[in-house]
CSV table of C-alpha atoms in Angstrom, one decimal:
chain,number,residue,atom,x,y,z
A,525,MET,CA,143.6,96.4,109.7
A,526,GLY,CA,141.5,93.6,111.2
A,527,ARG,CA,144.6,91.4,111.8
A,528,LEU,CA,146.4,94.4,113.3
A,529,ILE,CA,143.5,95.1,115.7
A,530,ALA,CA,143.4,91.4,116.7
A,531,TRP,CA,147.2,91.4,117.4
A,532,LEU,CA,147.0,94.6,119.4
A,533,GLN,CA,144.2,93.2,121.6
A,534,LYS,CA,145.8,89.8,122.2
A,535,PRO,CA,146.7,89.6,125.9
A,536,ALA,CA,150.4,90.0,126.6
A,537,ASN,CA,150.1,88.2,130.0
A,538,HIS,CA,147.6,86.5,132.3
A,539,CYS,CA,145.5,88.3,135.0
A,540,GLU,CA,143.9,86.5,137.9
A,541,PRO,CA,140.2,87.1,138.5
A,542,LEU,CA,138.9,89.0,141.5
A,543,THR,CA,137.5,86.9,144.3
A,544,SER,CA,133.7,86.8,144.7
A,545,LYS,CA,134.0,89.1,147.7
A,546,ASP,CA,135.9,91.7,145.8
A,547,SER,CA,133.6,91.5,142.8
A,548,THR,CA,130.6,92.0,145.0
A,549,ALA,CA,132.2,95.0,146.7
A,550,LEU,CA,132.9,96.5,143.3
A,551,ARG,CA,129.3,96.1,142.1
A,552,ASP,CA,127.9,97.5,145.3
A,553,THR,CA,130.3,100.5,145.3
A,554,LEU,CA,129.9,101.8,141.8
A,555,ARG,CA,127.2,104.5,141.1
A,556,PRO,CA,126.2,106.5,138.0
A,557,GLY,CA,128.9,109.0,136.9
A,558,ASP,CA,131.8,106.9,138.2
A,559,VAL,CA,134.8,106.4,135.8
A,560,LEU,CA,136.1,102.8,135.9
A,561,LEU,CA,139.8,102.6,135.0
A,562,VAL,CA,141.0,99.3,133.8
A,563,GLU,CA,144.5,97.7,133.6
A,564,GLY,CA,144.2,96.1,130.2
A,565,LYS,CA,146.4,93.2,129.2
A,566,GLY,CA,146.6,93.6,125.4
A,567,ARG,CA,149.7,94.7,123.6
A,568,ILE,CA,148.4,98.2,122.9
A,569,SER,CA,147.4,98.5,126.6
A,570,GLY,CA,151.1,97.9,127.5
A,571,GLY,CA,152.1,100.7,125.2
A,572,ILE,CA,149.6,103.1,126.7
A,573,LYS,CA,150.6,102.2,130.3
A,574,TYR,CA,154.3,102.7,129.5
A,575,LEU,CA,153.8,106.1,127.8
A,576,THR,CA,151.5,107.5,130.4
A,577,GLN,CA,153.5,106.0,133.2
A,578,SER,CA,150.3,104.7,134.7
A,579,THR,CA,148.7,101.4,135.6
A,580,TRP,CA,145.5,102.3,133.6
A,581,SER,CA,145.1,101.8,129.9
A,582,HIS,CA,141.3,101.8,129.5
A,583,SER,CA,138.4,103.8,130.9
A,584,ALA,CA,134.6,103.2,131.0
A,585,LEU,CA,131.7,105.2,132.3
A,586,TYR,CA,129.3,103.6,134.8
A,587,VAL,CA,125.8,104.7,134.0
A,588,GLY,CA,123.7,102.0,135.8
A,589,PRO,CA,121.5,99.4,134.1
A,590,ILE,CA,120.6,100.2,130.5
A,591,ALA,CA,117.1,99.2,129.4
A,592,GLY,CA,117.1,96.5,126.8
A,593,ALA,CA,120.8,95.8,126.9
A,594,ALA,CA,122.0,92.6,128.6
A,595,THR,CA,124.4,89.7,128.1
A,596,GLU,CA,123.2,86.3,129.3
A,597,GLY,CA,120.7,88.0,131.6
A,598,GLU,CA,123.3,90.4,133.1
A,599,PRO,CA,122.4,94.1,132.4
A,600,HIS,CA,124.8,96.4,130.7
A,601,VAL,CA,126.0,99.1,133.1
A,602,LEU,CA,129.1,100.5,131.4
A,603,ILE,CA,129.6,102.7,128.3
A,604,GLU,CA,133.0,102.5,126.6
A,605,ALA,CA,134.8,102.9,123.3
A,606,ASN,CA,136.7,99.8,122.1
A,607,LEU,CA,139.3,99.3,119.4
A,608,ASP,CA,137.3,96.7,117.5
A,609,GLU,CA,133.7,97.7,118.3
A,610,GLY,CA,133.6,101.5,118.8
A,611,VAL,CA,131.3,102.9,121.4
A,612,VAL,CA,129.2,100.2,123.1
A,613,SER,CA,127.6,99.2,126.3
A,614,ALA,CA,128.9,96.4,128.4
A,615,PRO,CA,128.2,94.4,131.6
A,616,LEU,CA,130.5,94.8,134.6
A,617,SER,CA,131.5,91.2,134.5
A,618,LYS,CA,133.6,92.0,131.5
A,619,TYR,CA,136.3,93.6,133.8
A,620,LEU,CA,136.0,91.5,136.9
A,621,HIS,CA,139.1,89.6,135.8
A,622,CYS,CA,141.1,92.9,135.7
A,623,ARG,CA,142.6,95.3,138.2
A,624,THR,CA,140.3,98.4,138.3
A,625,ARG,CA,140.0,101.7,140.0
A,626,ILE,CA,136.9,103.8,140.6
A,627,CYS,CA,137.3,107.6,140.1
A,628,ARG,CA,134.2,109.6,141.3
A,629,PRO,CA,133.4,113.2,140.4
A,630,VAL,CA,133.0,115.1,143.6
A,631,GLY,CA,129.9,117.3,144.1
A,632,LEU,CA,128.4,116.4,140.7
A,633,SER,CA,124.7,117.3,141.0
A,634,GLU,CA,122.1,114.6,140.2
A,635,THR,CA,120.9,116.6,137.2
A,636,ASP,CA,124.4,117.0,135.7
A,637,CYS,CA,125.1,113.3,136.4
A,638,GLU,CA,122.1,112.3,134.4
A,639,LYS,CA,123.3,114.6,131.5
A,640,VAL,CA,126.8,113.0,131.6
A,641,CYS,CA,125.3,109.5,131.4
A,642,ARG,CA,122.9,110.5,128.7
A,643,TYR,CA,125.6,112.1,126.6
A,644,ALA,CA,127.6,108.9,126.7
A,645,SER,CA,124.6,106.7,126.0
A,646,GLU,CA,123.7,108.8,122.9
A,647,ARG,CA,127.1,108.1,121.4
A,648,ILE,CA,126.7,104.3,121.3
A,649,GLY,CA,127.3,103.2,117.8
A,650,LEU,CA,130.2,105.7,117.0
A,651,GLY,CA,133.4,104.2,115.6
A,652,TYR,CA,136.8,104.1,117.2
A,653,ASP,CA,139.3,106.8,116.3
A,654,PHE,CA,142.4,104.6,115.8
A,655,ARG,CA,144.3,107.6,114.6
A,656,ASN,CA,143.7,109.4,117.9
A,657,VAL,CA,145.4,106.5,119.7
A,658,ILE,CA,148.4,106.7,117.4
A,659,ASP,CA,148.6,110.5,117.8
A,660,LEU,CA,148.2,110.3,121.5
A,661,MET,CA,151.1,107.8,121.7
A,662,ARG,CA,153.3,110.1,119.6
A,663,TYR,CA,152.2,113.1,121.8
A,664,LEU,CA,153.3,111.3,124.9
A,665,PHE,CA,156.4,109.7,123.5
A,666,PRO,CA,159.5,111.2,125.2
A,667,TRP,CA,161.5,112.2,122.1
A,668,PRO,CA,163.4,115.6,121.7
A,669,VAL,CA,160.9,117.2,119.3
A,670,ALA,CA,157.8,116.3,121.4
A,671,PRO,CA,157.8,119.3,123.8
A,672,ARG,CA,157.7,121.8,120.9
A,673,TRP,CA,155.0,119.7,119.1
A,674,ARG,CA,153.0,119.5,122.4
A,675,ARG,CA,152.9,123.3,122.7
A,676,ARG,CA,151.5,123.6,119.1
A,677,THR,CA,149.0,120.7,119.5
A,678,ILE,CA,145.4,121.8,119.9
A,679,ALA,CA,143.7,118.5,119.1
A,680,LEU,CA,144.6,114.9,118.1
A,681,GLY,CA,143.0,112.3,116.0
A,682,SER,CA,141.2,112.1,112.7
A,683,GLY,CA,138.9,115.1,113.3
A,684,ASP,CA,135.9,112.8,112.4
A,685,ALA,CA,133.0,113.5,114.8
A,686,SER,CA,131.8,109.9,114.3
A,687,ARG,CA,134.9,108.4,115.8
A,688,ILE,CA,136.2,108.6,119.3
A,689,ILE,CA,138.4,106.8,121.9
A,690,CYS,CA,137.5,105.8,125.5
A,691,SER,CA,139.0,108.7,127.4
A,692,SER,CA,137.8,111.3,124.9
A,693,LEU,CA,134.3,110.0,125.1
A,694,ILE,CA,134.2,110.4,128.9
A,695,ALA,CA,136.0,113.7,128.8
A,696,GLN,CA,133.3,115.1,126.3
A,697,ALA,CA,130.5,113.8,128.6
A,698,PHE,CA,131.9,115.8,131.6
A,699,ASP,CA,132.7,118.8,129.4
A,700,ALA,CA,129.0,118.9,128.5
A,701,VAL,CA,128.2,120.0,132.1
A,702,ARG,CA,131.5,121.9,132.6
A,703,TYR,CA,132.8,119.5,135.1
A,704,PRO,CA,136.7,119.8,135.2
A,705,ILE,CA,139.1,117.0,134.7
A,706,LEU,CA,142.5,118.6,134.1
A,707,PRO,CA,141.8,122.1,132.8
A,708,LYS,CA,144.5,124.6,131.8
A,709,ILE,CA,144.6,127.2,134.6
A,710,THR,CA,145.7,130.8,133.8
A,711,ARG,CA,146.4,133.2,136.6
A,712,ILE,CA,145.3,136.8,136.0
A,713,GLU,CA,146.6,139.4,138.4
A,714,SER,CA,145.4,143.0,138.7
A,715,GLN,CA,145.9,145.8,141.3
A,716,THR,CA,142.8,144.8,143.2
A,717,ALA,CA,142.5,141.0,142.8
A,718,ARG,CA,144.1,137.8,141.6
A,719,ARG,CA,141.9,135.3,139.6
A,720,GLU,CA,142.4,131.8,138.2
A,721,ILE,CA,140.7,131.2,134.9
A,722,ALA,CA,140.1,127.6,133.7
A,723,GLU,CA,140.3,126.7,130.1
A,724,THR,CA,139.0,123.4,128.8
A,725,ARG,CA,141.5,121.0,127.1
A,726,HIS,CA,140.4,119.3,123.9
A,727,SER,CA,139.0,115.9,124.7
A,728,SER,CA,141.4,114.1,122.3
A,729,LEU,CA,144.3,115.0,124.6
A,730,TYR,CA,143.0,113.0,127.5
A,731,ALA,CA,144.3,109.5,128.5
A,732,PRO,CA,142.8,107.2,131.1
A,733,ARG,CA,145.3,108.1,133.8
A,734,ASP,CA,144.1,111.7,133.7
A,735,PHE,CA,140.9,110.8,135.7
A,736,ASP,CA,143.2,109.2,138.3
A,737,ILE,CA,145.4,112.2,138.8
A,738,SER,CA,142.7,114.8,138.4
A,739,PRO,CA,142.2,116.8,141.7
A,740,TYR,CA,138.4,116.9,141.0
A,741,PHE,CA,137.9,113.1,141.0
A,742,MET,CA,138.0,111.0,144.2
A,743,VAL,CA,139.5,107.5,144.2
A,744,VAL,CA,137.0,105.1,145.8
A,745,LYS,CA,138.3,101.8,147.1
A,746,PRO,CA,135.6,99.1,147.5
A,747,THR,CA,137.6,97.3,150.2
A,748,LEU,CA,137.6,100.3,152.4
A,749,ALA,CA,134.0,101.4,151.6
A,750,PHE,CA,132.6,98.3,153.2
A,751,GLY,CA,134.2,98.5,156.7
A,752,PHE,CA,137.7,97.1,156.3
A,753,ASN,CA,139.2,95.8,159.6
A,754,TYR,CA,142.9,94.9,159.5
A,755,LYS,CA,142.3,92.5,162.4
A,756,ASP,CA,140.5,90.2,160.1
A,757,MET,CA,143.5,89.7,157.8
A,758,GLN,CA,144.9,86.2,157.7
A,759,TRP,CA,148.7,86.3,157.5
A,760,ALA,CA,150.7,83.4,156.0
A,761,ASP,CA,153.3,83.2,158.8
A,762,LEU,CA,150.7,83.2,161.5
A,763,LEU,CA,148.7,80.6,159.8
A,764,GLN,CA,151.8,78.4,159.6
A,765,VAL,CA,152.4,78.7,163.3
A,766,HIS,CA,148.8,77.9,164.1
A,767,THR,CA,148.9,74.8,161.8
A,768,THR,CA,152.2,73.6,163.4
A,769,GLN,CA,150.8,74.0,166.9
A,770,ALA,CA,147.6,72.2,165.9
A,771,THR,CA,149.7,69.3,164.5
A,772,LEU,CA,152.0,69.0,167.5
A,773,ALA,CA,149.3,69.2,170.2
A,774,PRO,CA,148.2,65.5,170.0
A,775,GLU,CA,151.8,64.3,170.2
A,776,ILE,CA,152.4,66.4,173.3
A,777,GLU,CA,149.2,65.1,174.9
A,778,GLY,CA,150.4,61.5,174.2
A,779,ALA,CA,153.8,62.0,175.7
A,780,ILE,CA,152.2,63.5,178.8
A,781,ALA,CA,149.8,60.5,179.1
A,782,ARG,CA,152.7,58.0,178.8
A,783,ALA,CA,154.7,59.8,181.4
A,784,ALA,CA,151.8,59.6,183.8
């Protein structure tokens, strides 16, 4: 099992790190309660991205600096569930080399935000539910028997309360304050009114991409949050023209001097 986990986590390709400007913007934009989606590069990440038809294979909850938790002086600000470690805290620098997306719950009260962060923090130390990942991949796999199985499926995974995956951990934290992600909506009609009743989905059925497509989470882009101005963009073709002009200018001046 240890060798299998190591193989699944081995990067399938290389990812360029963010620039210092981008990483600073990411740090300054995040706030407690935000869900950070990550485009992982491991082999298992590739499978999750393919089956969910999404860029995102991992999710972590931003809770702000955690007292007593730091790596080389950098405070831990994320809580996540990893394949080899289970539920742990982590510094933001862990994902500065990856493509990320911030999903922010809209209208979440300060009190409920604290409850969400506390719920996740209290689960540090739980194990990783490897069976939940396998079940989720089978659940999402587009084979003929899947639709019937999906209708019957109420929950996935081992059923062990001491084990959990990344998206399930965050889903449970928001469920604790009744904040919706992708609830099942039932429409009830009567002679006098029409109502929509929300029903909570089991946390084991969630994947990282669900926070991205949820109508109740807002996508926050650090580049735009800090006053993006398209006029400041440096385009390669324009830079080439300016460079050529700068190189030819002395030659033109010399020719003019000789003619005079």
